[in-house]
PDB file of C-alpha atoms and ligand atoms in Angstrom:
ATOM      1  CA  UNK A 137     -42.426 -30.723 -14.586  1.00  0.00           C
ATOM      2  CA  UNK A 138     -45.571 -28.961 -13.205  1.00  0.00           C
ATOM      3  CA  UNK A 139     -48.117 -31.959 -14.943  1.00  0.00           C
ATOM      4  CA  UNK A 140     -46.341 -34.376 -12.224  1.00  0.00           C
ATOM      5  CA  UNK A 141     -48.015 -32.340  -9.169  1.00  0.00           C
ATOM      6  CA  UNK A 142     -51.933 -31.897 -11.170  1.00  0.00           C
ATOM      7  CA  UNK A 143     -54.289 -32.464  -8.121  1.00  0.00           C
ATOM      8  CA  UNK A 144     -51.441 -33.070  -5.057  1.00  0.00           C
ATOM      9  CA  UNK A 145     -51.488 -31.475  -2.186  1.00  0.00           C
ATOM     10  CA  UNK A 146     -48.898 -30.302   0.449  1.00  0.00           C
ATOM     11  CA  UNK A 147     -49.824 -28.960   3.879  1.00  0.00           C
ATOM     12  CA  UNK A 148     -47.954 -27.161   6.662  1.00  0.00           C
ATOM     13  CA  UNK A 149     -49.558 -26.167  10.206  1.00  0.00           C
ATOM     14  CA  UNK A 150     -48.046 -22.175  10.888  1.00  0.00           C
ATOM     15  CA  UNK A 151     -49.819 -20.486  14.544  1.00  0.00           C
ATOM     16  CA  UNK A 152     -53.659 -21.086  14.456  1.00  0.00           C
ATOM     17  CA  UNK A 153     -54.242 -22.660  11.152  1.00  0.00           C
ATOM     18  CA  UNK A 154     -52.670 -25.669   8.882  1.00  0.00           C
ATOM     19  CA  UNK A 155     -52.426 -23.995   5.372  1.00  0.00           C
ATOM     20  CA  UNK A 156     -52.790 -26.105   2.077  1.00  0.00           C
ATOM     21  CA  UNK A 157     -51.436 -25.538  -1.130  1.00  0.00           C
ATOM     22  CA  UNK A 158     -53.330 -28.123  -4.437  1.00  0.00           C
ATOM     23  CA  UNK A 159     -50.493 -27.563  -7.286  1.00  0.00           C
ATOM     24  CA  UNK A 160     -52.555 -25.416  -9.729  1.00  0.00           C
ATOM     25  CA  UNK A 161     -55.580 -25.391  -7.983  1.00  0.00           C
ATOM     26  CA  UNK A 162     -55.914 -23.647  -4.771  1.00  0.00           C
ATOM     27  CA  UNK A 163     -54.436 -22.728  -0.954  1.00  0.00           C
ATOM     28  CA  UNK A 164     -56.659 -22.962   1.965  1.00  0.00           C
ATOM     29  CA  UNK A 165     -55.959 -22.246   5.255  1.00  0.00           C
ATOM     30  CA  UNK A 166     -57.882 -24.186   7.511  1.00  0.00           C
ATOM     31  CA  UNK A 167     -57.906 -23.880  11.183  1.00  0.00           C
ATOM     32  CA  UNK A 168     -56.801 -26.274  13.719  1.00  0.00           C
ATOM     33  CA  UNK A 169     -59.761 -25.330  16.537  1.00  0.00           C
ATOM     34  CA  UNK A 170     -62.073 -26.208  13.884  1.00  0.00           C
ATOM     35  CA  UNK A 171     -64.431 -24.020  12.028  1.00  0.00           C
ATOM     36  CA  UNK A 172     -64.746 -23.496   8.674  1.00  0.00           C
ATOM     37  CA  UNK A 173     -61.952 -23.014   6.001  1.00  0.00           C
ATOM     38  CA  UNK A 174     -61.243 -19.787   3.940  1.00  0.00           C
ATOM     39  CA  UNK A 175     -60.160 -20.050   0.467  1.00  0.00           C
ATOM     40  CA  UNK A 176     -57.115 -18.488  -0.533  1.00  0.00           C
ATOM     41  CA  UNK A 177     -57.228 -18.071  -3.660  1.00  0.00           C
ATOM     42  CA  UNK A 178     -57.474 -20.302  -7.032  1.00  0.00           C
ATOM     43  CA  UNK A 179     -54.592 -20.550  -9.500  1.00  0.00           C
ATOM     44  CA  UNK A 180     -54.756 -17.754 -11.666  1.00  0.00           C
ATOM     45  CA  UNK A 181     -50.667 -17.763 -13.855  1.00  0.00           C
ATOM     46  CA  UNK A 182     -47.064 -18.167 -13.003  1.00  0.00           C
ATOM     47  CA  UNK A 183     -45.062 -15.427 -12.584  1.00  0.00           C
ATOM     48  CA  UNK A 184     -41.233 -14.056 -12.069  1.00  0.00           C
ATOM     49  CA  UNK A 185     -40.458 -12.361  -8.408  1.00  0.00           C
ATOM     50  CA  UNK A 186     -37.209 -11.204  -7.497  1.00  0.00           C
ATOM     51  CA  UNK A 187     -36.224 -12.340  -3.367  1.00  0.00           C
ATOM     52  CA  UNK A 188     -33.597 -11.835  -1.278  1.00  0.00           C
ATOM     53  CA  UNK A 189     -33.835 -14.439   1.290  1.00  0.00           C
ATOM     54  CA  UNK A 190     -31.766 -16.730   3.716  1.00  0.00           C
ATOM     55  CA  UNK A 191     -31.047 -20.499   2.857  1.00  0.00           C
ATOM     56  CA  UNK A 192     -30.694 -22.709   6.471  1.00  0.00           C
ATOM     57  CA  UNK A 193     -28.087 -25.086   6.403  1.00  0.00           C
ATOM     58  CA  UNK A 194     -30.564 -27.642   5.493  1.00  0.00           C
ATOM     59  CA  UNK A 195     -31.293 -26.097   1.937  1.00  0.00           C
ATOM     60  CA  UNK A 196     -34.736 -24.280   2.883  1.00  0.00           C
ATOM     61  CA  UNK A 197     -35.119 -21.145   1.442  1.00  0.00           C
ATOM     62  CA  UNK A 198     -35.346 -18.513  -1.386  1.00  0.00           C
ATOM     63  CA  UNK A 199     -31.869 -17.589  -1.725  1.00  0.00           C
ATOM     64  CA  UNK A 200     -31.600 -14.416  -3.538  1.00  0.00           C
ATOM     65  CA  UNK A 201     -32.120 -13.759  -7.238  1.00  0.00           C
ATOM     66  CA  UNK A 202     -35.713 -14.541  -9.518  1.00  0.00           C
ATOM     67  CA  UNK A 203     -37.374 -17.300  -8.522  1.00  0.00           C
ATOM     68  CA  UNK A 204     -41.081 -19.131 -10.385  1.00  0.00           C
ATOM     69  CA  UNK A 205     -44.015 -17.929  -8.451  1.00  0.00           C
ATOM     70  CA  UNK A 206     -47.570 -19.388  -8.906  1.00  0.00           C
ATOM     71  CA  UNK A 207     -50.593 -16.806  -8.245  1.00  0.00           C
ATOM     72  CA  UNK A 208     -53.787 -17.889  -6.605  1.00  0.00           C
ATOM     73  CA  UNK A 209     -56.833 -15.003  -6.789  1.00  0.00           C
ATOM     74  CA  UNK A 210     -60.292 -14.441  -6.012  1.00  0.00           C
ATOM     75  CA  UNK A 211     -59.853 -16.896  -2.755  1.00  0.00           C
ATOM     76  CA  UNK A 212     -62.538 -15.871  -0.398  1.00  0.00           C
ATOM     77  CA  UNK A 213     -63.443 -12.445   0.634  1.00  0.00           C
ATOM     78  CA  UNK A 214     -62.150 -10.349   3.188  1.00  0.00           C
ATOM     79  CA  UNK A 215     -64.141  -8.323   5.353  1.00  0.00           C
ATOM     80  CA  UNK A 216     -63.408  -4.656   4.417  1.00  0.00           C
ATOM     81  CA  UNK A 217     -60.480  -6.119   2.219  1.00  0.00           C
ATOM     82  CA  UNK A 218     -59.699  -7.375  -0.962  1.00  0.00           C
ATOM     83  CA  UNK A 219     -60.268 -11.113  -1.895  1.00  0.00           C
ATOM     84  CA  UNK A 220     -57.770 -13.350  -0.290  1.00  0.00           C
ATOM     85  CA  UNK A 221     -54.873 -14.223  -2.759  1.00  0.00           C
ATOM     86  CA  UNK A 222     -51.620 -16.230  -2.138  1.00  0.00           C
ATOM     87  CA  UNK A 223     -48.429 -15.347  -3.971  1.00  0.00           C
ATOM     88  CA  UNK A 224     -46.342 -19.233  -3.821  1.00  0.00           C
ATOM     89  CA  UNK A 225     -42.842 -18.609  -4.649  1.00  0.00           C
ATOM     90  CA  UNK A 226     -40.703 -21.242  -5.397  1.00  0.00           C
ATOM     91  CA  UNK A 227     -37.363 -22.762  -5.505  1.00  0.00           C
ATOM     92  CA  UNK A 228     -35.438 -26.181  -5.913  1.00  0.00           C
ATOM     93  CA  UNK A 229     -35.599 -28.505  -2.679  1.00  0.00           C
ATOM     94  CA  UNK A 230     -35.604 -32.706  -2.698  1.00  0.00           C
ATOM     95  CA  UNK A 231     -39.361 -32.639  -1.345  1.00  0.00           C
ATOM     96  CA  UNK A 232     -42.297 -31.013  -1.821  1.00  0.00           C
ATOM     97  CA  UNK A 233     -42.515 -28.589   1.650  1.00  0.00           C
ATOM     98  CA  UNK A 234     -44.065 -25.313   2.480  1.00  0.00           C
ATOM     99  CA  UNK A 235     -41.705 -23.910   4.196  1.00  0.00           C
ATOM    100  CA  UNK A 236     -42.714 -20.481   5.305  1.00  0.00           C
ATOM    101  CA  UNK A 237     -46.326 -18.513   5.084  1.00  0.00           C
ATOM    102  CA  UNK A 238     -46.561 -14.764   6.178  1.00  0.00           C
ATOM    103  CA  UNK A 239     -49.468 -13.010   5.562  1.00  0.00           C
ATOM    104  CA  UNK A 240     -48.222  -9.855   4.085  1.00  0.00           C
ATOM    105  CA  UNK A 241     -50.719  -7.816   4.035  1.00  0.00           C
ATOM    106  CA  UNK A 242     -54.301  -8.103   5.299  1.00  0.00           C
ATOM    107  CA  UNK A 243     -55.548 -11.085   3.219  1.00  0.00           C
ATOM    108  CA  UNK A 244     -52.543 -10.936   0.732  1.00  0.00           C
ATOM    109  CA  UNK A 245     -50.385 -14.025   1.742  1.00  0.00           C
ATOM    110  CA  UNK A 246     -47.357 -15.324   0.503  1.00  0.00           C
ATOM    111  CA  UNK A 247     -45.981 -18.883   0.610  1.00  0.00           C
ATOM    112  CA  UNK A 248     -42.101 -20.034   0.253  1.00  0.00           C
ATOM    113  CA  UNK A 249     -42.353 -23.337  -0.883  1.00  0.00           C
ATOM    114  CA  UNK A 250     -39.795 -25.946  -2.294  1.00  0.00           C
ATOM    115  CA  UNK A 251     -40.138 -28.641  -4.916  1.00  0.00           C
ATOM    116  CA  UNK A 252     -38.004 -30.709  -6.984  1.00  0.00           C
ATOM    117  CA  UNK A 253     -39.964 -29.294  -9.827  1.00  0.00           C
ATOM    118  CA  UNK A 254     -38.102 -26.048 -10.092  1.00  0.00           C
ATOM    119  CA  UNK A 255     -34.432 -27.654 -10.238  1.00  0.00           C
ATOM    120  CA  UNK A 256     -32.748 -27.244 -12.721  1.00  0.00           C
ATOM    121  CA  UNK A 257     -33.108 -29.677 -15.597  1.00  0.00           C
ATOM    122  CA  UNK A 258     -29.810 -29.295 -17.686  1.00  0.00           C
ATOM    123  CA  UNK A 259     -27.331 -30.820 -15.602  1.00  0.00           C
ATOM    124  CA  UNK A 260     -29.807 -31.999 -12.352  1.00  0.00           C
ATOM    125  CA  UNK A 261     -27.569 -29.790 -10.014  1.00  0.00           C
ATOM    126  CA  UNK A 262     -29.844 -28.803  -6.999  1.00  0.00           C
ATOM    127  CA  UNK A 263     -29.895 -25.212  -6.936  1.00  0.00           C
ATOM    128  CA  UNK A 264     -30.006 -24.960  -3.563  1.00  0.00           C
ATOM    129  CA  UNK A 265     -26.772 -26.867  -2.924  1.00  0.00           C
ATOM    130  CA  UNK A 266     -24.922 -24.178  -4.887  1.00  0.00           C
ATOM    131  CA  UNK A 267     -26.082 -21.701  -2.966  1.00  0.00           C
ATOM    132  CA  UNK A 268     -25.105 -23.333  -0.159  1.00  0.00           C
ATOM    133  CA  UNK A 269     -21.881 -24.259  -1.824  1.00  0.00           C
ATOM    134  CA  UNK A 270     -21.019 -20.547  -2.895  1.00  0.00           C
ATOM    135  CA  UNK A 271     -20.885 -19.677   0.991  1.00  0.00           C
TER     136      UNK A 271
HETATM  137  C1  MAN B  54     -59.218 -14.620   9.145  1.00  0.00           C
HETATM  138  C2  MAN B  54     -57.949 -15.118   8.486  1.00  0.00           C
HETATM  139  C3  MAN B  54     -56.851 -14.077   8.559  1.00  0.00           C
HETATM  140  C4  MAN B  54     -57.349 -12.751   8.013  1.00  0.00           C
HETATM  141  C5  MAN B  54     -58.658 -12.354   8.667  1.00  0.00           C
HETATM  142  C6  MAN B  54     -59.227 -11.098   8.019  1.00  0.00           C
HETATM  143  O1  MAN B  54     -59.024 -14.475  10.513  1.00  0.00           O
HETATM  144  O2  MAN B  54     -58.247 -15.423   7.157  1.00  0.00           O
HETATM  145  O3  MAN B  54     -55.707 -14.493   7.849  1.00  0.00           O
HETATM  146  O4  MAN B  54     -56.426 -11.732   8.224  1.00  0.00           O
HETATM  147  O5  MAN B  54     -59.608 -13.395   8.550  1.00  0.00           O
HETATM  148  O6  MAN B  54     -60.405 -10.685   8.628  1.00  0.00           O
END
């Protein structure tokens, strides 16, 4: 599932900057005035997170239970901070989409992101039309 998205890219524009996230290489945020762009960190390992989050009628969102995250670390520095990393949590949706990116704490961001490559594989059922369905 994860091979299929080796070297694409997805981008999303959120206030100053459009942020991009390379499947299992890095996010960047890069902003729209120009200037230079800041590295966000590289992949690093996938991980388990636990959210609690809304679904919109359209399917985007978390929902609530564990959901795949991917880690990016050592992005670029931060001045009097750590190096930037990006926590991209993930969760079944038709497209490839950023939908959401919050900057948690200074430097520590977090991206909400859906992909067809999270659905579930057993029976195909879209996990975010059950959610939606269970309301
Ligand atoms: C830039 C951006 C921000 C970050 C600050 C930290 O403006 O990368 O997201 O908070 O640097 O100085």
């Amino acid at each position: 599932m994860f091979r299929s998205l080796k070297d694409k890219c997805v981008t999303q524009d959120s206030g100053e900057y459009t942020y991009e996230l390379c499947w299992m290489g890095r996010t960047t945020q890069k902003p729209k005035k120009g200037g230079s762009n800041t590295g966000m960190g590289n992949f690093a390992r996938f991980d388990i997170v636990s959210v609690d989050e809304e679904v919109s009628a359209d399917g985007k969102g978390l929902g609530s239970g564990e959901r795949i995250a991917m880690k990016f670390e050592n992005g670029q520095h931060c001045w009097n901070g750590p190096s930037r990393s990006t926590t991209v949590i993930l969760a079944c949706a038709e497209k490839d989409e950023i939908w959401k990116i919050t900057e948690e704490e200074k430097c520590v961001y977090r991206m909400d992101v859906g992909t067809p490559a999270v659905c579930g594989p057993e029976d195909g059922s879209d996990q975010s039309q059950q959610q939606k369905d269970e309301l």
